[in-house]
Amino acid sequence: QKEVEQNSGPLSVPEGAIASLNCTYSDRGSQSFFWYRQYSGKSPELIMSIYSNGDKEDGRFTAQLNKASQYVSLLIRDSQPSDSATYLCAPGERNYGGSQGNLIFGKGTKLSVKP
Amino acid sequence: KAGVTQTPRYLIKTRGQQVTLSCSPISGHRSVSWYQQTPGQGLQFLFEYFSETQRNKGNFPGRFSGRQFSNSRSEMNVSTLELGDSALYLCASSPPGQGTDTQYFGPGTRLTVL
């Protein structure tokens, strides 16, 4: 049974702060890692993907991956109230270029950014 | 380009009935996946179809089934509905080819079983 663990939160941070979201996974065979954002009442949308150990930055978002520790995180710098949402972590079994249509999602961390 | 569409958006059924949900992927996308989302279990993978073939299946009972048509549209069916099947059912499509690592989710069908 593949498991993905996330702190359910809510994680509350003040506007302008760094929000740190964490995720651990059980499947050592996972090759790809995704962070999805889901606003209340909306569908998930992909915000970051990472395939190699280390950091990957995209704007205010940084994903960090440590396959040895089976750990992936998402940092959101200069958090804005519009970042308030649930963030879902999803390891994938296929490497870059493979269709990622069977993701196992964590239950998500609810982030609240206070003005 | 139009996004993923799902019909109906809302559905109310009673226990024991069956239901069929429909998903039209983004034009050109051939992979369609279905997920169930509940407050308690989160987002859970149901199955994935590619070129009319089921490519992967999640850990759901056989009451849950699906199919994909030659135009990539997909349907999922739930027979003998149970109260616990009340959930948001999300469909997602993926583009073909190399370097694609994202799924585009539809708005979902909210199923309520009474």
PDB file of N, CA and C in Angstrom, chain A residues 25-112:
ATOM      1  N   TYR A  25       6.665   9.979   1.655  1.00  0.00           N
ATOM      2  CA  TYR A  25       6.027   8.947   0.850  1.00  0.00           C
ATOM      3  C   TYR A  25       6.677   7.607   1.120  1.00  0.00           C
ATOM      4  N   SER A  26       5.937   6.552   0.888  1.00  0.00           N
ATOM      5  CA  SER A  26       6.423   5.230   1.260  1.00  0.00           C
ATOM      6  C   SER A  26       7.071   4.460   0.100  1.00  0.00           C
ATOM      7  N   ASP A  27       6.687   4.794  -1.129  1.00  0.00           N
ATOM      8  CA  ASP A  27       7.145   4.021  -2.286  1.00  0.00           C
ATOM      9  C   ASP A  27       8.526   4.486  -2.734  1.00  0.00           C
ATOM     10  N   ARG A  28       9.543   3.667  -2.471  1.00  0.00           N
ATOM     11  CA  ARG A  28      10.908   4.040  -2.850  1.00  0.00           C
ATOM     12  C   ARG A  28      11.087   4.084  -4.367  1.00  0.00           C
ATOM     13  N   GLY A  29      10.164   3.470  -5.094  1.00  0.00           N
ATOM     14  CA  GLY A  29      10.245   3.474  -6.547  1.00  0.00           C
ATOM     15  C   GLY A  29       9.713   4.736  -7.199  1.00  0.00           C
ATOM     16  N   SER A  30       9.226   5.660  -6.416  1.00  0.00           N
ATOM     17  CA  SER A  30       8.677   6.893  -6.974  1.00  0.00           C
ATOM     18  C   SER A  30       9.755   7.650  -7.735  1.00  0.00           C
ATOM     19  N   GLN A  31       9.402   8.107  -8.930  1.00  0.00           N
ATOM     20  CA  GLN A  31      10.366   8.766  -9.810  1.00  0.00           C
ATOM     21  C   GLN A  31      10.078  10.249  -9.994  1.00  0.00           C
ATOM     22  N   SER A  32       8.860  10.624  -9.725  1.00  0.00           N
ATOM     23  CA  SER A  32       8.452  11.993 -10.008  1.00  0.00           C
ATOM     24  C   SER A  32       7.583  12.488  -8.860  1.00  0.00           C
ATOM     25  N   PHE A  33       7.592  13.792  -8.683  1.00  0.00           N
ATOM     26  CA  PHE A  33       6.905  14.349  -7.522  1.00  0.00           C
ATOM     27  C   PHE A  33       6.212  15.641  -7.918  1.00  0.00           C
ATOM     28  N   PHE A  34       4.968  15.746  -7.506  1.00  0.00           N
ATOM     29  CA  PHE A  34       4.158  16.869  -7.945  1.00  0.00           C
ATOM     30  C   PHE A  34       3.488  17.548  -6.762  1.00  0.00           C
ATOM     31  N   TRP A  35       3.381  18.853  -6.892  1.00  0.00           N
ATOM     32  CA  TRP A  35       2.588  19.633  -5.943  1.00  0.00           C
ATOM     33  C   TRP A  35       1.418  20.254  -6.694  1.00  0.00           C
ATOM     34  N   TYR A  36       0.227  19.977  -6.185  1.00  0.00           N
ATOM     35  CA  TYR A  36      -0.978  20.556  -6.741  1.00  0.00           C
ATOM     36  C   TYR A  36      -1.589  21.503  -5.715  1.00  0.00           C
ATOM     37  N   ARG A  37      -2.193  22.542  -6.228  1.00  0.00           N
ATOM     38  CA  ARG A  37      -2.899  23.500  -5.376  1.00  0.00           C
ATOM     39  C   ARG A  37      -4.390  23.367  -5.665  1.00  0.00           C
ATOM     40  N   GLN A  38      -5.199  23.349  -4.615  1.00  0.00           N
ATOM     41  CA  GLN A  38      -6.644  23.245  -4.780  1.00  0.00           C
ATOM     42  C   GLN A  38      -7.323  24.307  -3.927  1.00  0.00           C
ATOM     43  N   TYR A  39      -7.936  25.256  -4.604  1.00  0.00           N
ATOM     44  CA  TYR A  39      -8.735  26.247  -3.905  1.00  0.00           C
ATOM     45  C   TYR A  39     -10.065  25.619  -3.518  1.00  0.00           C
ATOM     46  N   SER A  40     -10.657  26.134  -2.469  1.00  0.00           N
ATOM     47  CA  SER A  40     -11.922  25.601  -1.985  1.00  0.00           C
ATOM     48  C   SER A  40     -12.980  25.616  -3.080  1.00  0.00           C
ATOM     49  N   GLY A  41     -13.570  24.481  -3.337  1.00  0.00           N
ATOM     50  CA  GLY A  41     -14.620  24.373  -4.348  1.00  0.00           C
ATOM     51  C   GLY A  41     -14.113  24.285  -5.773  1.00  0.00           C
ATOM     52  N   LYS A  42     -12.792  24.206  -5.922  1.00  0.00           N
ATOM     53  CA  LYS A  42     -12.202  24.137  -7.267  1.00  0.00           C
ATOM     54  C   LYS A  42     -11.448  22.833  -7.460  1.00  0.00           C
ATOM     55  N   SER A  43     -10.980  22.628  -8.677  1.00  0.00           N
ATOM     56  CA  SER A  43     -10.213  21.425  -8.999  1.00  0.00           C
ATOM     57  C   SER A  43      -8.736  21.657  -8.733  1.00  0.00           C
ATOM     58  N   PRO A  44      -7.974  20.583  -8.531  1.00  0.00           N
ATOM     59  CA  PRO A  44      -6.530  20.733  -8.338  1.00  0.00           C
ATOM     60  C   PRO A  44      -5.858  21.244  -9.612  1.00  0.00           C
ATOM     61  N   GLU A  45      -4.787  22.003  -9.420  1.00  0.00           N
ATOM     62  CA  GLU A  45      -3.980  22.465 -10.541  1.00  0.00           C
ATOM     63  C   GLU A  45      -2.512  22.282 -10.178  1.00  0.00           C
ATOM     64  N   LEU A  46      -1.732  21.841 -11.149  1.00  0.00           N
ATOM     65  CA  LEU A  46      -0.319  21.582 -10.920  1.00  0.00           C
ATOM     66  C   LEU A  46       0.438  22.891 -10.769  1.00  0.00           C
ATOM     67  N   ILE A  47       1.268  22.984  -9.717  1.00  0.00           N
ATOM     68  CA  ILE A  47       2.087  24.175  -9.552  1.00  0.00           C
ATOM     69  C   ILE A  47       3.577  23.857  -9.625  1.00  0.00           C
ATOM     70  N   MET A  48       3.982  22.651  -9.268  1.00  0.00           N
ATOM     71  CA  MET A  48       5.410  22.309  -9.318  1.00  0.00           C
ATOM     72  C   MET A  48       5.570  20.818  -9.593  1.00  0.00           C
ATOM     73  N   SER A  49       6.621  20.496 -10.325  1.00  0.00           N
ATOM     74  CA  SER A  49       7.024  19.109 -10.493  1.00  0.00           C
ATOM     75  C   SER A  49       8.525  19.044 -10.272  1.00  0.00           C
ATOM     76  N   ILE A  50       8.984  17.936  -9.724  1.00  0.00           N
ATOM     77  CA  ILE A  50      10.420  17.771  -9.474  1.00  0.00           C
ATOM     78  C   ILE A  50      10.763  16.304  -9.645  1.00  0.00           C
ATOM     79  N   TYR A  51      11.920  16.035 -10.262  1.00  0.00           N
ATOM     80  CA  TYR A  51      12.297  14.662 -10.574  1.00  0.00           C
ATOM     81  C   TYR A  51      13.629  14.259  -9.953  1.00  0.00           C
ATOM     82  N   SER A  52      14.485  15.253  -9.660  1.00  0.00           N
ATOM     83  CA  SER A  52      15.827  14.960  -9.154  1.00  0.00           C
ATOM     84  C   SER A  52      16.006  15.515  -7.757  1.00  0.00           C
ATOM     85  N   ASN A  53      16.890  14.893  -7.014  1.00  0.00           N
ATOM     86  CA  ASN A  53      17.204  15.388  -5.668  1.00  0.00           C
ATOM     87  C   ASN A  53      17.697  16.825  -5.733  1.00  0.00           C
ATOM     88  N   GLY A  54      17.323  17.588  -4.737  1.00  0.00           N
ATOM     89  CA  GLY A  54      17.761  18.973  -4.677  1.00  0.00           C
ATOM     90  C   GLY A  54      16.590  19.917  -4.720  1.00  0.00           C
ATOM     91  N   ASP A  55      16.876  21.134  -5.136  1.00  0.00           N
ATOM     92  CA  ASP A  55      15.871  22.185  -5.166  1.00  0.00           C
ATOM     93  C   ASP A  55      15.501  22.541  -6.597  1.00  0.00           C
ATOM     94  N   LYS A  56      14.243  22.928  -6.766  1.00  0.00           N
ATOM     95  CA  LYS A  56      13.772  23.454  -8.044  1.00  0.00           C
ATOM     96  C   LYS A  56      12.939  24.685  -7.739  1.00  0.00           C
ATOM     97  N   GLU A  57      13.319  25.795  -8.358  1.00  0.00           N
ATOM     98  CA  GLU A  57      12.649  27.064  -8.066  1.00  0.00           C
ATOM     99  C   GLU A  57      11.817  27.509  -9.263  1.00  0.00           C
ATOM    100  N   ASP A  58      10.649  28.051  -8.957  1.00  0.00           N
ATOM    101  CA  ASP A  58       9.782  28.617  -9.999  1.00  0.00           C
ATOM    102  C   ASP A  58       9.043  29.790  -9.373  1.00  0.00           C
ATOM    103  N   GLY A  59       9.575  30.969  -9.634  1.00  0.00           N
ATOM    104  CA  GLY A  59       8.954  32.158  -9.047  1.00  0.00           C
ATOM    105  C   GLY A  59       9.071  32.132  -7.535  1.00  0.00           C
ATOM    106  N   ARG A  60       7.949  32.276  -6.875  1.00  0.00           N
ATOM    107  CA  ARG A  60       7.967  32.266  -5.397  1.00  0.00           C
ATOM    108  C   ARG A  60       7.959  30.851  -4.820  1.00  0.00           C
ATOM    109  N   PHE A  61       7.879  29.850  -5.662  1.00  0.00           N
ATOM    110  CA  PHE A  61       7.781  28.467  -5.207  1.00  0.00           C
ATOM    111  C   PHE A  61       9.123  27.750  -5.366  1.00  0.00           C
ATOM    112  N   THR A  62       9.482  26.968  -4.353  1.00  0.00           N
ATOM    113  CA  THR A  62      10.657  26.103  -4.415  1.00  0.00           C
ATOM    114  C   THR A  62      10.267  24.721  -3.926  1.00  0.00           C
ATOM    115  N   ALA A  63      10.507  23.728  -4.772  1.00  0.00           N
ATOM    116  CA  ALA A  63      10.287  22.342  -4.363  1.00  0.00           C
ATOM    117  C   ALA A  63      11.635  21.751  -3.986  1.00  0.00           C
ATOM    118  N   GLN A  64      11.638  20.946  -2.942  1.00  0.00           N
ATOM    119  CA  GLN A  64      12.857  20.294  -2.480  1.00  0.00           C
ATOM    120  C   GLN A  64      12.596  18.798  -2.397  1.00  0.00           C
ATOM    121  N   LEU A  65      13.521  18.019  -2.925  1.00  0.00           N
ATOM    122  CA  LEU A  65      13.361  16.574  -2.957  1.00  0.00           C
ATOM    123  C   LEU A  65      14.567  15.886  -2.355  1.00  0.00           C
ATOM    124  N   ASN A  66      14.303  14.911  -1.496  1.00  0.00           N
ATOM    125  CA  ASN A  66      15.341  14.059  -0.926  1.00  0.00           C
ATOM    126  C   ASN A  66      14.835  12.631  -1.017  1.00  0.00           C
ATOM    127  N   LYS A  67      15.242  11.940  -2.067  1.00  0.00           N
ATOM    128  CA  LYS A  67      14.738  10.580  -2.300  1.00  0.00           C
ATOM    129  C   LYS A  67      15.219   9.609  -1.224  1.00  0.00           C
ATOM    130  N   ALA A  68      16.420   9.808  -0.708  1.00  0.00           N
ATOM    131  CA  ALA A  68      16.941   8.900   0.322  1.00  0.00           C
ATOM    132  C   ALA A  68      16.064   8.958   1.576  1.00  0.00           C
ATOM    133  N   SER A  69      15.581  10.131   1.897  1.00  0.00           N
ATOM    134  CA  SER A  69      14.720  10.307   3.062  1.00  0.00           C
ATOM    135  C   SER A  69      13.241  10.173   2.707  1.00  0.00           C
ATOM    136  N   GLN A  70      12.958   9.991   1.412  1.00  0.00           N
ATOM    137  CA  GLN A  70      11.577   9.867   0.936  1.00  0.00           C
ATOM    138  C   GLN A  70      10.760  11.077   1.394  1.00  0.00           C
ATOM    139  N   TYR A  71      11.303  12.215   1.084  1.00  0.00           N
ATOM    140  CA  TYR A  71      10.746  13.467   1.581  1.00  0.00           C
ATOM    141  C   TYR A  71      10.753  14.509   0.478  1.00  0.00           C
ATOM    142  N   VAL A  72       9.650  15.209   0.357  1.00  0.00           N
ATOM    143  CA  VAL A  72       9.568  16.312  -0.603  1.00  0.00           C
ATOM    144  C   VAL A  72       8.850  17.468   0.078  1.00  0.00           C
ATOM    145  N   SER A  73       9.306  18.667  -0.212  1.00  0.00           N
ATOM    146  CA  SER A  73       8.694  19.829   0.425  1.00  0.00           C
ATOM    147  C   SER A  73       8.428  20.927  -0.596  1.00  0.00           C
ATOM    148  N   LEU A  74       7.594  21.849  -0.201  1.00  0.00           N
ATOM    149  CA  LEU A  74       7.285  23.017  -1.027  1.00  0.00           C
ATOM    150  C   LEU A  74       7.400  24.246  -0.155  1.00  0.00           C
ATOM    151  N   LEU A  75       8.235  25.188  -0.604  1.00  0.00           N
ATOM    152  CA  LEU A  75       8.359  26.459   0.091  1.00  0.00           C
ATOM    153  C   LEU A  75       7.685  27.538  -0.747  1.00  0.00           C
ATOM    154  N   ILE A  76       6.907  28.358  -0.088  1.00  0.00           N
ATOM    155  CA  ILE A  76       6.274  29.494  -0.765  1.00  0.00           C
ATOM    156  C   ILE A  76       6.811  30.754  -0.102  1.00  0.00           C
ATOM    157  N   ARG A  77       7.593  31.513  -0.867  1.00  0.00           N
ATOM    158  CA  ARG A  77       8.164  32.755  -0.324  1.00  0.00           C
ATOM    159  C   ARG A  77       7.190  33.896  -0.528  1.00  0.00           C
ATOM    160  N   ASP A  78       7.329  34.915   0.330  1.00  0.00           N
ATOM    161  CA  ASP A  78       6.471  36.093   0.221  1.00  0.00           C
ATOM    162  C   ASP A  78       5.000  35.680   0.061  1.00  0.00           C
ATOM    163  N   SER A  79       4.544  34.870   0.990  1.00  0.00           N
ATOM    164  CA  SER A  79       3.181  34.323   0.909  1.00  0.00           C
ATOM    165  C   SER A  79       2.143  35.436   0.792  1.00  0.00           C
ATOM    166  N   GLN A  80       1.140  35.180  -0.030  1.00  0.00           N
ATOM    167  CA  GLN A  80       0.066  36.128  -0.263  1.00  0.00           C
ATOM    168  C   GLN A  80      -1.276  35.497   0.152  1.00  0.00           C
ATOM    169  N   PRO A  81      -2.239  36.315   0.530  1.00  0.00           N
ATOM    170  CA  PRO A  81      -3.554  35.748   0.856  1.00  0.00           C
ATOM    171  C   PRO A  81      -4.105  34.868  -0.275  1.00  0.00           C
ATOM    172  N   SER A  82      -3.751  35.183  -1.514  1.00  0.00           N
ATOM    173  CA  SER A  82      -4.221  34.379  -2.646  1.00  0.00           C
ATOM    174  C   SER A  82      -3.591  32.984  -2.679  1.00  0.00           C
ATOM    175  N   ASP A  83      -2.568  32.761  -1.858  1.00  0.00           N
ATOM    176  CA  ASP A  83      -1.968  31.425  -1.767  1.00  0.00           C
ATOM    177  C   ASP A  83      -2.766  30.517  -0.826  1.00  0.00           C
ATOM    178  N   SER A  84      -3.747  31.079  -0.151  1.00  0.00           N
ATOM    179  CA  SER A  84      -4.568  30.277   0.774  1.00  0.00           C
ATOM    180  C   SER A  84      -5.327  29.218  -0.013  1.00  0.00           C
ATOM    181  N   ALA A  85      -5.003  27.974   0.272  1.00  0.00           N
ATOM    182  CA  ALA A  85      -5.559  26.845  -0.478  1.00  0.00           C
ATOM    183  C   ALA A  85      -5.078  25.565   0.197  1.00  0.00           C
ATOM    184  N   THR A  86      -5.520  24.451  -0.332  1.00  0.00           N
ATOM    185  CA  THR A  86      -4.994  23.157   0.106  1.00  0.00           C
ATOM    186  C   THR A  86      -3.952  22.702  -0.901  1.00  0.00           C
ATOM    187  N   TYR A  87      -2.799  22.273  -0.394  1.00  0.00           N
ATOM    188  CA  TYR A  87      -1.694  21.850  -1.241  1.00  0.00           C
ATOM    189  C   TYR A  87      -1.550  20.338  -1.151  1.00  0.00           C
ATOM    190  N   LEU A  88      -1.608  19.703  -2.297  1.00  0.00           N
ATOM    191  CA  LEU A  88      -1.576  18.250  -2.388  1.00  0.00           C
ATOM    192  C   LEU A  88      -0.243  17.789  -2.945  1.00  0.00           C
ATOM    193  N   CYS A  89       0.336  16.825  -2.281  1.00  0.00           N
ATOM    194  CA  CYS A  89       1.585  16.220  -2.719  1.00  0.00           C
ATOM    195  C   CYS A  89       1.249  14.914  -3.430  1.00  0.00           C
ATOM    196  N   ALA A  90       1.938  14.623  -4.539  1.00  0.00           N
ATOM    197  CA  ALA A  90       1.637  13.404  -5.289  1.00  0.00           C
ATOM    198  C   ALA A  90       2.906  12.837  -5.906  1.00  0.00           C
ATOM    199  N   PRO A  91       3.446  11.760  -5.341  1.00  0.00           N
ATOM    200  CA  PRO A  91       4.549  11.062  -6.004  1.00  0.00           C
ATOM    201  C   PRO A  91       4.010  10.263  -7.180  1.00  0.00           C
ATOM    202  N   GLY A  92       4.806  10.184  -8.235  1.00  0.00           N
ATOM    203  CA  GLY A  92       4.416   9.413  -9.407  1.00  0.00           C
ATOM    204  C   GLY A  92       5.438   8.322  -9.672  1.00  0.00           C
ATOM    205  N   GLU A  93       4.985   7.260 -10.301  1.00  0.00           N
ATOM    206  CA  GLU A  93       5.895   6.132 -10.519  1.00  0.00           C
ATOM    207  C   GLU A  93       6.665   6.226 -11.824  1.00  0.00           C
ATOM    208  N   ARG A  94       6.270   7.175 -12.665  1.00  0.00           N
ATOM    209  CA  ARG A  94       6.920   7.262 -13.968  1.00  0.00           C
ATOM    210  C   ARG A  94       7.873   8.438 -14.004  1.00  0.00           C
ATOM    211  N   ASN A  95       8.924   8.287 -14.779  1.00  0.00           N
ATOM    212  CA  ASN A  95       9.926   9.331 -14.878  1.00  0.00           C
ATOM    213  C   ASN A  95       9.483  10.401 -15.864  1.00  0.00           C
ATOM    214  N   TYR A  96      10.312  11.405 -16.023  1.00  0.00           N
ATOM    215  CA  TYR A  96       9.994  12.529 -16.905  1.00  0.00           C
ATOM    216  C   TYR A  96       9.692  12.025 -18.311  1.00  0.00           C
ATOM    217  N   GLY A  97       8.599  12.498 -18.849  1.00  0.00           N
ATOM    218  CA  GLY A  97       8.211  12.069 -20.184  1.00  0.00           C
ATOM    219  C   GLY A  97       7.143  10.997 -20.169  1.00  0.00           C
ATOM    220  N   GLY A  98       6.976  10.339 -19.047  1.00  0.00           N
ATOM    221  CA  GLY A  98       5.931   9.335 -18.945  1.00  0.00           C
ATOM    222  C   GLY A  98       4.654   9.958 -18.467  1.00  0.00           C
ATOM    223  N   SER A  99       3.580   9.515 -19.008  1.00  0.00           N
ATOM    224  CA  SER A  99       2.290  10.054 -18.596  1.00  0.00           C
ATOM    225  C   SER A  99       2.051   9.783 -17.118  1.00  0.00           C
ATOM    226  N   GLN A 100       1.599  10.781 -16.418  1.00  0.00           N
ATOM    227  CA  GLN A 100       1.447  10.669 -14.965  1.00  0.00           C
ATOM    228  C   GLN A 100      -0.027  10.578 -14.610  1.00  0.00           C
ATOM    229  N   GLY A 101      -0.688   9.610 -15.180  1.00  0.00           N
ATOM    230  CA  GLY A 101      -2.130   9.558 -15.022  1.00  0.00           C
ATOM    231  C   GLY A 101      -2.640   8.751 -13.864  1.00  0.00           C
ATOM    232  N   ASN A 102      -1.780   8.240 -13.008  1.00  0.00           N
ATOM    233  CA  ASN A 102      -2.251   7.395 -11.903  1.00  0.00           C
ATOM    234  C   ASN A 102      -1.583   7.815 -10.607  1.00  0.00           C
ATOM    235  N   LEU A 103      -1.696   9.083 -10.301  1.00  0.00           N
ATOM    236  CA  LEU A 103      -1.025   9.608  -9.128  1.00  0.00           C
ATOM    237  C   LEU A 103      -1.709   9.200  -7.828  1.00  0.00           C
ATOM    238  N   ILE A 104      -0.896   8.986  -6.796  1.00  0.00           N
ATOM    239  CA  ILE A 104      -1.383   8.745  -5.444  1.00  0.00           C
ATOM    240  C   ILE A 104      -1.180  10.050  -4.682  1.00  0.00           C
ATOM    241  N   PHE A 105      -2.258  10.663  -4.258  1.00  0.00           N
ATOM    242  CA  PHE A 105      -2.190  11.961  -3.609  1.00  0.00           C
ATOM    243  C   PHE A 105      -2.182  11.836  -2.086  1.00  0.00           C
ATOM    244  N   GLY A 106      -1.463  12.749  -1.441  1.00  0.00           N
ATOM    245  CA  GLY A 106      -1.630  12.920  -0.010  1.00  0.00           C
ATOM    246  C   GLY A 106      -2.959  13.608   0.256  1.00  0.00           C
ATOM    247  N   LYS A 107      -3.351  13.682   1.512  1.00  0.00           N
ATOM    248  CA  LYS A 107      -4.643  14.282   1.844  1.00  0.00           C
ATOM    249  C   LYS A 107      -4.584  15.805   1.848  1.00  0.00           C
ATOM    250  N   GLY A 108      -3.374  16.336   1.727  1.00  0.00           N
ATOM    251  CA  GLY A 108      -3.248  17.769   1.570  1.00  0.00           C
ATOM    252  C   GLY A 108      -3.031  18.532   2.853  1.00  0.00           C
ATOM    253  N   THR A 109      -2.369  19.670   2.713  1.00  0.00           N
ATOM    254  CA  THR A 109      -2.168  20.597   3.817  1.00  0.00           C
ATOM    255  C   THR A 109      -2.914  21.880   3.486  1.00  0.00           C
ATOM    256  N   LYS A 110      -3.766  22.306   4.401  1.00  0.00           N
ATOM    257  CA  LYS A 110      -4.516  23.542   4.194  1.00  0.00           C
ATOM    258  C   LYS A 110      -3.678  24.717   4.670  1.00  0.00           C
ATOM    259  N   LEU A 111      -3.404  25.628   3.771  1.00  0.00           N
ATOM    260  CA  LEU A 111      -2.609  26.808   4.080  1.00  0.00           C
ATOM    261  C   LEU A 111      -3.508  28.030   4.168  1.00  0.00           C
ATOM    262  N   SER A 112      -3.312  28.814   5.212  1.00  0.00           N
ATOM    263  CA  SER A 112      -4.037  30.070   5.366  1.00  0.00           C
ATOM    264  C   SER A 112      -3.023  31.191   5.528  1.00  0.00           C
TER     265      SER A 112
END
